[in-house]
PDB file of C-alpha atoms in Angstrom:
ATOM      1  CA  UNK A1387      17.698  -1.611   0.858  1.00 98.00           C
ATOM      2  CA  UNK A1388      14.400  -3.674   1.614  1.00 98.00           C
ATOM      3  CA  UNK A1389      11.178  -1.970   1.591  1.00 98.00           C
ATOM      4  CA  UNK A1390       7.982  -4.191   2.910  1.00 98.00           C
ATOM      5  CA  UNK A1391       4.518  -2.485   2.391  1.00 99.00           C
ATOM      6  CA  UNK A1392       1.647  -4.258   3.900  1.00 98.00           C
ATOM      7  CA  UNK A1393      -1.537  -3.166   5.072  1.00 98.00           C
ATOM      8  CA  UNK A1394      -1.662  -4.508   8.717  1.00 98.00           C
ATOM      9  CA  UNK A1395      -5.613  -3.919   9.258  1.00 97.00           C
ATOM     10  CA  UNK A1396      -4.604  -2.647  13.429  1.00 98.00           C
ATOM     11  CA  UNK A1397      -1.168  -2.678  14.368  1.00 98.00           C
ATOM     12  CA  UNK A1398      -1.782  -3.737  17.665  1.00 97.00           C
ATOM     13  CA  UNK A1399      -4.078  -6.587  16.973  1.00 97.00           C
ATOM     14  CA  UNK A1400      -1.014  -7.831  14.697  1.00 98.00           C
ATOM     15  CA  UNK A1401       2.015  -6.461  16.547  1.00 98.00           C
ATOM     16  CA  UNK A1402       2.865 -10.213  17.043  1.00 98.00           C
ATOM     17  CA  UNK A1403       2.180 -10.298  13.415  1.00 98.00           C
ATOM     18  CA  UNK A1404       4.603  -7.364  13.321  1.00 98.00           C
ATOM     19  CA  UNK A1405       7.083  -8.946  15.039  1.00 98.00           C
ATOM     20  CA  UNK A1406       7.262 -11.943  12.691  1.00 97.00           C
ATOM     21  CA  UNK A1407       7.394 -10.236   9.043  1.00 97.00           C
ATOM     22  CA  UNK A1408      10.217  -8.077  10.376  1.00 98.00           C
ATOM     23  CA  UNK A1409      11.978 -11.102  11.775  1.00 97.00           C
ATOM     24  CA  UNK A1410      11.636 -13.064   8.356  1.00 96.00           C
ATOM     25  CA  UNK A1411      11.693 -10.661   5.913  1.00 97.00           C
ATOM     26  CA  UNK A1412      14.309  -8.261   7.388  1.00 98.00           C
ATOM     27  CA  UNK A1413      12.981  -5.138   5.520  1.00 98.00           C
ATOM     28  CA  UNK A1414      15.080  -1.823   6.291  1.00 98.00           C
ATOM     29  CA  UNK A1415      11.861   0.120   5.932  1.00 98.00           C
ATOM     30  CA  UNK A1416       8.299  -1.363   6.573  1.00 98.00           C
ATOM     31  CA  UNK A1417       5.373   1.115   5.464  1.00 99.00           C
ATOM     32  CA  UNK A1418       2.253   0.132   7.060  1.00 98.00           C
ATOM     33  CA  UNK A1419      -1.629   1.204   6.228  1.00 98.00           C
ATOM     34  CA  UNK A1420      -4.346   1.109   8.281  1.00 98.00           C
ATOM     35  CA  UNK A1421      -2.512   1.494  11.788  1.00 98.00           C
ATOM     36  CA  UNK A1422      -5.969   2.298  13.432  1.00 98.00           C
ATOM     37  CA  UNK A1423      -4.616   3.930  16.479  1.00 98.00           C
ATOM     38  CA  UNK A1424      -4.088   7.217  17.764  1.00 97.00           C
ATOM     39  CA  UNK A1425      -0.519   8.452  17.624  1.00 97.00           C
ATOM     40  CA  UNK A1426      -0.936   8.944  21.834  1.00 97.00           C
ATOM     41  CA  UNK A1427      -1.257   5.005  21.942  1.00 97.00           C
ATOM     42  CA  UNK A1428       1.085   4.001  18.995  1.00 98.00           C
ATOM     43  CA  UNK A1429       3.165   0.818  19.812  1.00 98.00           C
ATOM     44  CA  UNK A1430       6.504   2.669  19.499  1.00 98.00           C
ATOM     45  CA  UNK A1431       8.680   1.162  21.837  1.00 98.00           C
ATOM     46  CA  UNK A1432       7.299  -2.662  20.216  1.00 98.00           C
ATOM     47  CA  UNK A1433       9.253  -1.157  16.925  1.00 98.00           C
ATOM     48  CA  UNK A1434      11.707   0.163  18.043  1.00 98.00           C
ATOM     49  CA  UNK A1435      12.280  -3.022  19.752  1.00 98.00           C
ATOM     50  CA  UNK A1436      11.945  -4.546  16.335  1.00 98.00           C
ATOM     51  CA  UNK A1437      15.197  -2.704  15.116  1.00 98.00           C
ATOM     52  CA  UNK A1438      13.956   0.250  13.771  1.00 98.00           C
ATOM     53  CA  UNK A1439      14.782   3.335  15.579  1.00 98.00           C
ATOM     54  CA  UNK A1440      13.524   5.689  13.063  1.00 98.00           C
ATOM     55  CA  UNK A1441       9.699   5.679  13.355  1.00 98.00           C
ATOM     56  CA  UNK A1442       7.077   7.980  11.612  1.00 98.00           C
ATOM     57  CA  UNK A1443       3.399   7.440  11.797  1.00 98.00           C
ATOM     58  CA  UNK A1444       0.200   9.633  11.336  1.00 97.00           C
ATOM     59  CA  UNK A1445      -2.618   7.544  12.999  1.00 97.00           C
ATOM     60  CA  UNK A1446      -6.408   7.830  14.019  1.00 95.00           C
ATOM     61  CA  UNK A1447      -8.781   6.121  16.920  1.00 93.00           C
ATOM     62  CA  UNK A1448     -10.019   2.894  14.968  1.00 92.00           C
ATOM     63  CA  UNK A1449      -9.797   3.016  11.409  1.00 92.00           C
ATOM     64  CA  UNK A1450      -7.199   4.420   8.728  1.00 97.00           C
ATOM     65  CA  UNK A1451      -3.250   5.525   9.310  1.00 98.00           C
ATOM     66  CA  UNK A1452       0.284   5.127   8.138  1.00 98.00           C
ATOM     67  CA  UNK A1453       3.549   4.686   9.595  1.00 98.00           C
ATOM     68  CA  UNK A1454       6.783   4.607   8.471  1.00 98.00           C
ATOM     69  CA  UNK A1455       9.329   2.306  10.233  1.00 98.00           C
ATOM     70  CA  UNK A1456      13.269   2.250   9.388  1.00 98.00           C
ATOM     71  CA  UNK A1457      16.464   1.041  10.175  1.00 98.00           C
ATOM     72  CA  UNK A1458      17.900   4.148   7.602  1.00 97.00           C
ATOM     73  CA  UNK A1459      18.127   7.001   9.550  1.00 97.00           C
ATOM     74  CA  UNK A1460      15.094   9.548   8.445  1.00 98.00           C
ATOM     75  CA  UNK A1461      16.414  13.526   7.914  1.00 98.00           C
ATOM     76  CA  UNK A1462      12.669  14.318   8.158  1.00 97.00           C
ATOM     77  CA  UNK A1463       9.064  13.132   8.030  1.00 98.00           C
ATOM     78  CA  UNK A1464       5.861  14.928   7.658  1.00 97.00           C
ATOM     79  CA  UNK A1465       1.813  13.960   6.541  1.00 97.00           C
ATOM     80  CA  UNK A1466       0.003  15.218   3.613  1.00 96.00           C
ATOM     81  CA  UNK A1467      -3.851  15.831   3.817  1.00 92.00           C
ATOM     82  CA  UNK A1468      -5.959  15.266   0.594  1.00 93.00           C
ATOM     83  CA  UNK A1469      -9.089  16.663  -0.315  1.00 92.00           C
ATOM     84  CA  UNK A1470      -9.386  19.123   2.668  1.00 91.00           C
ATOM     85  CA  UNK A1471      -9.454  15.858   5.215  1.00 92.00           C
ATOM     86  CA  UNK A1472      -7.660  15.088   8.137  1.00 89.00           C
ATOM     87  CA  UNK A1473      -8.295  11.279   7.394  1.00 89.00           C
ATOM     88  CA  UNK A1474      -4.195   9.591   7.883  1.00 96.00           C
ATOM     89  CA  UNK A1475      -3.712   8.400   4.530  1.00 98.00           C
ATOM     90  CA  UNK A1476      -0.657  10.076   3.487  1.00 98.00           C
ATOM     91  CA  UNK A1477       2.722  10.277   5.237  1.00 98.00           C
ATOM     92  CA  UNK A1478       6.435  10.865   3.820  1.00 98.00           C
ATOM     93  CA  UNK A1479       9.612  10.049   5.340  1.00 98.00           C
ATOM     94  CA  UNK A1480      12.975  11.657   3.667  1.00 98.00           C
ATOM     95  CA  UNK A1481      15.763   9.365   4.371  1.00 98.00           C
ATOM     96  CA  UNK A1482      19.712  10.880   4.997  1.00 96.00           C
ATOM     97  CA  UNK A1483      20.291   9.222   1.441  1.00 93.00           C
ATOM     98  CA  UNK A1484      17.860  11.887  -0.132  1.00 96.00           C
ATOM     99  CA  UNK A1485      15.294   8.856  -1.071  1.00 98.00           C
ATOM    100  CA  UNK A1486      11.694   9.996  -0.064  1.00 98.00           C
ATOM    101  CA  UNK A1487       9.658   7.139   0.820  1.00 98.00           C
ATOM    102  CA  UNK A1488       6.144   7.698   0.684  1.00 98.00           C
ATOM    103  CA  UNK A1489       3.225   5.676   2.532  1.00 98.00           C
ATOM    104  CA  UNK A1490      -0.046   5.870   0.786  1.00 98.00           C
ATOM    105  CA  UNK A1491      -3.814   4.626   1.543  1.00 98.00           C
ATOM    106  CA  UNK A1492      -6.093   5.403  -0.865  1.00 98.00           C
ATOM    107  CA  UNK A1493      -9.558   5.196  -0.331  1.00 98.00           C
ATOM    108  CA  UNK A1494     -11.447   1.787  -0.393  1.00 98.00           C
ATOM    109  CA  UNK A1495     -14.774   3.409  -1.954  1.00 98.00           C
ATOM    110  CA  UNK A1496     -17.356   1.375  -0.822  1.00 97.00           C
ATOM    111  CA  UNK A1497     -19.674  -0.645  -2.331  1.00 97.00           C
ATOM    112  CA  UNK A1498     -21.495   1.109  -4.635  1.00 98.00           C
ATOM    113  CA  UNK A1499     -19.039   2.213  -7.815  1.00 98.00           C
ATOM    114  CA  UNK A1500     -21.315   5.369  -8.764  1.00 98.00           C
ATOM    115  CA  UNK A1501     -20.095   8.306  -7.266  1.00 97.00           C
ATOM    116  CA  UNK A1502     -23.409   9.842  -7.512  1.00 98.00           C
ATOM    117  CA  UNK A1503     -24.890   7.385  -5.478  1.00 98.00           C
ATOM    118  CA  UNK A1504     -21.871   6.533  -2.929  1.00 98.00           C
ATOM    119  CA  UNK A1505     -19.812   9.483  -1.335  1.00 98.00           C
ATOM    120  CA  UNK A1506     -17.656   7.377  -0.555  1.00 98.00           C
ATOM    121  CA  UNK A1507     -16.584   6.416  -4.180  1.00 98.00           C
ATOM    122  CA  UNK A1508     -16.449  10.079  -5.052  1.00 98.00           C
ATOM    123  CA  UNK A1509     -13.970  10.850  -2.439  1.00 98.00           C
ATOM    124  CA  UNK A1510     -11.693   7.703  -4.005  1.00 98.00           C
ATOM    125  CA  UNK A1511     -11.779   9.142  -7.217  1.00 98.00           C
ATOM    126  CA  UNK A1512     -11.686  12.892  -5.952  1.00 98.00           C
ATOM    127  CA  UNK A1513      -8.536  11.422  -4.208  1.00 98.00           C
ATOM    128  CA  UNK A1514      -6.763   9.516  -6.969  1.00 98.00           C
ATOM    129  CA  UNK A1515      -7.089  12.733  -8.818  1.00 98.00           C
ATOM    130  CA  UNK A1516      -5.520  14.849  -6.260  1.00 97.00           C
ATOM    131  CA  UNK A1517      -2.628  12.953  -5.477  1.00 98.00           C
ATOM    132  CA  UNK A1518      -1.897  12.611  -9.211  1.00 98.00           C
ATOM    133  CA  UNK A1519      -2.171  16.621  -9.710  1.00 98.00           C
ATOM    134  CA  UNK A1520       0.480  16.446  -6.583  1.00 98.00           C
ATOM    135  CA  UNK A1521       2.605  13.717  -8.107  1.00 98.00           C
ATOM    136  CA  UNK A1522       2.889  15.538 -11.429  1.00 98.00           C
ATOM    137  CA  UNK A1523       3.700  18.715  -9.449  1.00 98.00           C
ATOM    138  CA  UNK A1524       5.982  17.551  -6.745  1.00 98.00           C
ATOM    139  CA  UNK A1525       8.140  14.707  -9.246  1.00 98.00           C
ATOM    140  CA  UNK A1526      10.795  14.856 -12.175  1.00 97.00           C
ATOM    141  CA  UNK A1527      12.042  11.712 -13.759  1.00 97.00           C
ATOM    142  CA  UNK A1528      14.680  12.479 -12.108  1.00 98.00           C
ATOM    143  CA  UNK A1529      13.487  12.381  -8.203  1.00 98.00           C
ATOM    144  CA  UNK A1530      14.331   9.467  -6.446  1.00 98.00           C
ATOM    145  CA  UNK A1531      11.066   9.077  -4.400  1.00 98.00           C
ATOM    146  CA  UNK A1532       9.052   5.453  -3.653  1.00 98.00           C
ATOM    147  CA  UNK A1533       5.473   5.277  -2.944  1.00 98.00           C
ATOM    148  CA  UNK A1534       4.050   2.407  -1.596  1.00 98.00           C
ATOM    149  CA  UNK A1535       1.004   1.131   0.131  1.00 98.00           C
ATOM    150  CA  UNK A1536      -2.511  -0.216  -0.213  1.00 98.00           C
ATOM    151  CA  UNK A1537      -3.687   1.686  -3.690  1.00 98.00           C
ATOM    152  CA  UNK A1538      -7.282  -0.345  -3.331  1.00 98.00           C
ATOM    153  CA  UNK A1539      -7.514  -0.168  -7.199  1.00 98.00           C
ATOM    154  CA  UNK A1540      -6.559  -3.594  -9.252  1.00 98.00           C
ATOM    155  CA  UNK A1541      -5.342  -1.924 -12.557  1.00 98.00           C
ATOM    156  CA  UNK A1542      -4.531  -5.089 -14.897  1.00 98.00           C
ATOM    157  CA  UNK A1543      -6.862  -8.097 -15.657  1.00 98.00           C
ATOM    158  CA  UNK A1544      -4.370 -10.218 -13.911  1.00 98.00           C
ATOM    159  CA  UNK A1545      -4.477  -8.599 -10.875  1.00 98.00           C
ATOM    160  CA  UNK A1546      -8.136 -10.399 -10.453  1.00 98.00           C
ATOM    161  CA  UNK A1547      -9.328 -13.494 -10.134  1.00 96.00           C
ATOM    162  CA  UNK A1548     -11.927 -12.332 -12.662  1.00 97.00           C
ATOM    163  CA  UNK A1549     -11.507  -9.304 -14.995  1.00 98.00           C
ATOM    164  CA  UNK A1550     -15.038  -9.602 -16.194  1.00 98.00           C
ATOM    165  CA  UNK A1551     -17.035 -10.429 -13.182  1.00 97.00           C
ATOM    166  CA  UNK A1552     -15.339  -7.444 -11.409  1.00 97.00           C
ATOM    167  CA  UNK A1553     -15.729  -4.896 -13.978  1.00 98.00           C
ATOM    168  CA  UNK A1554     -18.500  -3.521 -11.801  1.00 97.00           C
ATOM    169  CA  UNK A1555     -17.023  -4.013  -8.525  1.00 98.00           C
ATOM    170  CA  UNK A1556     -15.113  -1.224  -6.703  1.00 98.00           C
ATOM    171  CA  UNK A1557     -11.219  -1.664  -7.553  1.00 98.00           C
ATOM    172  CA  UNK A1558     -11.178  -2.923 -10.938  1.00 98.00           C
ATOM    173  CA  UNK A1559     -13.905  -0.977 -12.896  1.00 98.00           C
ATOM    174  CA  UNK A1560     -12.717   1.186 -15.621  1.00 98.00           C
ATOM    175  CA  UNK A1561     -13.373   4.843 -14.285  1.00 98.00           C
ATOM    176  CA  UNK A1562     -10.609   3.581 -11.326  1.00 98.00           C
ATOM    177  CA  UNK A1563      -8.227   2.044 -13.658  1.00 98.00           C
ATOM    178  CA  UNK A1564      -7.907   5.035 -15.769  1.00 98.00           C
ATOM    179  CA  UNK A1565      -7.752   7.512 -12.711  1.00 98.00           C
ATOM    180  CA  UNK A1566      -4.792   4.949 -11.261  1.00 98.00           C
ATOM    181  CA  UNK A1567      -3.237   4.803 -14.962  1.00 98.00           C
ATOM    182  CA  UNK A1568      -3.133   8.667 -15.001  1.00 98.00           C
ATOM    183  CA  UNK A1569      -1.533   8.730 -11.328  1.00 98.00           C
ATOM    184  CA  UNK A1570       1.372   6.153 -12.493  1.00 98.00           C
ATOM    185  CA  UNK A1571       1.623   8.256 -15.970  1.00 98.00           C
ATOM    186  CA  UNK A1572       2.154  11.532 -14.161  1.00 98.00           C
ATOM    187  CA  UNK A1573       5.739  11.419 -13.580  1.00 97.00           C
ATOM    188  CA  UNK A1574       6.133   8.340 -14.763  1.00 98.00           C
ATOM    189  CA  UNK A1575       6.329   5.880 -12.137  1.00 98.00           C
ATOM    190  CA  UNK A1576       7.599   2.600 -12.635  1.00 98.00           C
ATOM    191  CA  UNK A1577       5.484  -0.484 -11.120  1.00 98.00           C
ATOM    192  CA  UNK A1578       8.107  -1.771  -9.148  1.00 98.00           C
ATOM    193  CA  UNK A1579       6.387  -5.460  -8.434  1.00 98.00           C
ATOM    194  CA  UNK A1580       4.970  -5.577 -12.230  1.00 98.00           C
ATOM    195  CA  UNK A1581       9.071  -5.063 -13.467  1.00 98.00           C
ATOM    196  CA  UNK A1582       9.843  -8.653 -12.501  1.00 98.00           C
ATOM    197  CA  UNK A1583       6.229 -10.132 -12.718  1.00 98.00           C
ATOM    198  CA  UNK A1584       5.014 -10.297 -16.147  1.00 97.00           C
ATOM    199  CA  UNK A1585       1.730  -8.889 -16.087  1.00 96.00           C
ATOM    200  CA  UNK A1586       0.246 -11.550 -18.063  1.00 96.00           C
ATOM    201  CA  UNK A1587       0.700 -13.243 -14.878  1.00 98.00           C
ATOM    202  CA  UNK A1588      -1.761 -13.539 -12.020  1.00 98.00           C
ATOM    203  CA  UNK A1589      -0.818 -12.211  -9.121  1.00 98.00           C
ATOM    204  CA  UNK A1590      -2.626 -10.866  -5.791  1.00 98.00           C
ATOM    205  CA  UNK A1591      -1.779  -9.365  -2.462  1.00 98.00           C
ATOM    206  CA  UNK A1592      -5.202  -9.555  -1.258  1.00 98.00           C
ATOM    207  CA  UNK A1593      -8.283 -12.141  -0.639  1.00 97.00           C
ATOM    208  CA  UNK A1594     -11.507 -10.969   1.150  1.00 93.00           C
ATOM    209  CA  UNK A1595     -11.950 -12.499   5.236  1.00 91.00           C
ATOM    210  CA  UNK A1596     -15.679 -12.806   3.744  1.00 85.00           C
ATOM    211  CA  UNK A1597     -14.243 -15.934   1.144  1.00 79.00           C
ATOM    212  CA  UNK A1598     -14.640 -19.389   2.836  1.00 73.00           C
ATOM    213  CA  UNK A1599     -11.119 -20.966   1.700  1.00 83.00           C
ATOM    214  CA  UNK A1600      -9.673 -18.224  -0.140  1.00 85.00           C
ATOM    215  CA  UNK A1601      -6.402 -20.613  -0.952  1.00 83.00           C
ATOM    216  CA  UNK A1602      -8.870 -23.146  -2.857  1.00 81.00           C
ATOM    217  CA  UNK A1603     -10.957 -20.310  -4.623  1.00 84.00           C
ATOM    218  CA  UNK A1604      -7.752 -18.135  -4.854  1.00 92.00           C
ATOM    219  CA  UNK A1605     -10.435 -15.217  -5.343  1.00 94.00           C
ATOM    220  CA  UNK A1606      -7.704 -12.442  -4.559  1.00 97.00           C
ATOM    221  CA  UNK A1607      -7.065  -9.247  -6.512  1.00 97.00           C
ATOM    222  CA  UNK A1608      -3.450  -6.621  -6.249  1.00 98.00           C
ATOM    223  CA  UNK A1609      -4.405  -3.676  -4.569  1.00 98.00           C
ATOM    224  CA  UNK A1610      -0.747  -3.132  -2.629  1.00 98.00           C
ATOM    225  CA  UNK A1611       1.671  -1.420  -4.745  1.00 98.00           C
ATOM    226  CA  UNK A1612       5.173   0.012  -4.632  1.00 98.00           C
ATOM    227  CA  UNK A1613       6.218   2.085  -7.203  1.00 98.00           C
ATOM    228  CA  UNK A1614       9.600   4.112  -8.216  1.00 98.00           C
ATOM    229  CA  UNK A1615      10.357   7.053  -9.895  1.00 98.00           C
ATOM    230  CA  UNK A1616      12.625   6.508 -12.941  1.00 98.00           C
ATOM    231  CA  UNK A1617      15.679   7.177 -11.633  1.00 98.00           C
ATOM    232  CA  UNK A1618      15.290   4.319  -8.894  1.00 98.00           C
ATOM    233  CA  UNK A1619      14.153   1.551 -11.746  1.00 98.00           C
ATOM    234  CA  UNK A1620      17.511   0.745 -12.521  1.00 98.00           C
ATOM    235  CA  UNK A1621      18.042  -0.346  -8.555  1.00 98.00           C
ATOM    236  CA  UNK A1622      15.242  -2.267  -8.517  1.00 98.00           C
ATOM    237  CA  UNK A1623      16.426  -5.959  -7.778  1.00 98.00           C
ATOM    238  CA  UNK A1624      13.351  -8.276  -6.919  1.00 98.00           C
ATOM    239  CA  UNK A1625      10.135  -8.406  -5.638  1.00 98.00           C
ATOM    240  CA  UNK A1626       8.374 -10.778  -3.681  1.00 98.00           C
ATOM    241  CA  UNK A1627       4.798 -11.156  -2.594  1.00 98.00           C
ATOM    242  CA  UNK A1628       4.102 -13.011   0.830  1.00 98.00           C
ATOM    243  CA  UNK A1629       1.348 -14.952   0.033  1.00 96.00           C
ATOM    244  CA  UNK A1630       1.373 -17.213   3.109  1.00 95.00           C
ATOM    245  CA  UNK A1631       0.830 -14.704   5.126  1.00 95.00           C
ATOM    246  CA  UNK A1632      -2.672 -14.666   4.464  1.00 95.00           C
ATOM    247  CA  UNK A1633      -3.058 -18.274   6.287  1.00 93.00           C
ATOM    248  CA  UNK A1634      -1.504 -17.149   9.509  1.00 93.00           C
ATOM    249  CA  UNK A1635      -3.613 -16.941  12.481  1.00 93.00           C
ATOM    250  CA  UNK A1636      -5.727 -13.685  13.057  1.00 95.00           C
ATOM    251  CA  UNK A1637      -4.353 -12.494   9.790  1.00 96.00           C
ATOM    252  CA  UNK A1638      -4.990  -9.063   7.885  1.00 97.00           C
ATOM    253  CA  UNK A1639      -6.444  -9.655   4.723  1.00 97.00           C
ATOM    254  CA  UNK A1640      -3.953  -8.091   3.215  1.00 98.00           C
ATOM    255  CA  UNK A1641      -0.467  -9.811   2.742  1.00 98.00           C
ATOM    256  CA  UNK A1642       3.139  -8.072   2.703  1.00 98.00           C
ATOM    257  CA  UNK A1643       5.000  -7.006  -0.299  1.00 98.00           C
ATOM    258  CA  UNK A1644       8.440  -6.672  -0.620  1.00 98.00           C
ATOM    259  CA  UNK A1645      10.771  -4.761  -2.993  1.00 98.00           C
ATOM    260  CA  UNK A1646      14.516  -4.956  -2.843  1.00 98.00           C
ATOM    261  CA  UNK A1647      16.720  -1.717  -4.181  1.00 98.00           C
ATOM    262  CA  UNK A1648      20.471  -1.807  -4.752  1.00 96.00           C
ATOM    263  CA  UNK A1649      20.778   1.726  -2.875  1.00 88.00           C
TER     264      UNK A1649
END
């Protein structure tokens, strides 16, 4: 089984987009973040078209959302509000196979890393900490459950460009780390793309649309993630991190990130 995650920054600016990681990559289930359109208006037949006939997706007029596409038939689906908001950032799929794939946005936070001074930051944190309260509640070692999506939170110095210029910057500072430490300690999960990347080694899925050549300053940090519950970790069999997909035309600034399972 090959799971793609990618944040796809409007699914219908990038259906074309779409069209081509699917065709490449041949993933049997693509979770997507930040579908930005209402579920009225969601390009269903385009995926379906695609080659996945199992489609789930919790979406919102112009920012935030998740869908779920798959090849796998899915024995049910259903979204998960956090923190008392109807904000699309949570959405599960159970597959026939028992596997519960979960597609997760976290909160970007903002600007400001003082939640004091930035609701916005708050609610990330106020987030992290739910969904690791849920994690801890809902999972056993033994669950075989993925989630994977656009975490927004860089948790190793190698998953910057800089570790010490972006101590202070929303993603990588320390109160965020710990909070995303906690949430992968909670069950545990495993870091799926970290088990065949050494994590003394750089590696990003992101680079900002405000960097001028982002390939020559390489200023990118990882905030896409897919991780496993213990019982999957022996499954795992590669990883890959599209990286050129960042230099495509009308790109998202995020790039897609694959995990292959034996299932």
């Amino acid at each position: 089984m090959r799971l793609v995650t990618w944040n796809i920054n409007s699914i219908r600016l990038r259906i074309d987009l779409l069209r081509q990681v699917t065709s490449v990559m041949n993933p049997d289930i693509v979770c997507l973040q930040e579908i930005k359109v209402d579920d009225p208006l969601f390009p269903l037949d385009e995926c379906r078209a695609m080659g996945f006939p199992h489609v789930a997706f919790h979406g919102m007029k112009g920012y935030n959302g998740v869908a779920i596409l798959s090849r796998l038939p899915i024995a049910e689906s259903r979204p998960l509000s956090r923190c008392g908001r109807d904000d699309r950032r949570h959405l599960m799929a159970r597959l026939e196979n028992g596997v519960e794939v979960h597609c997760l946005y976290i909160p970007a936070g903002g600007d400001i890393p003082d939640p004091d001074l930035n609701d916005k930051f708050a609610h990330k944190l106020d987030f992290v900490r739910e969904v690791t309260d849920w994690a801890a509640a809902t999972f056993t070692p033994d669950s075989r459950a993925i989630l994977a999506g656009d975490f927004n939170i860089a948790p190793l110095e190698s998953d910057v460009w800089s570790h010490k210029q972006l101590l202070k910057v929303v993603s990588h500072t320390p109160v965020e780390v710990e909070l995303l430490n906690a949430f992968q300690a909670s069950v545990p999960f495993v870091d799926a793309v970290r088990h065949f990347v050494p994590p003394t080694e750089k590696l990003f899925t992101w680079w900002s649309y405000r960097s001028p050549d982002w390939q020559k300053n390489d200023r990118g940090r990882r905030l896409d993630h897919v991780w496993v519950t213990p019982a999957l970790a022996p499954m795992l069999r590669s990883t890959l991190v599209a990286r050129e997909a960042r230099a495509w035309t009308q790109p998202s600034d995020h790039v897609p990130v694959m995990v292959d399972f034996d299932l």
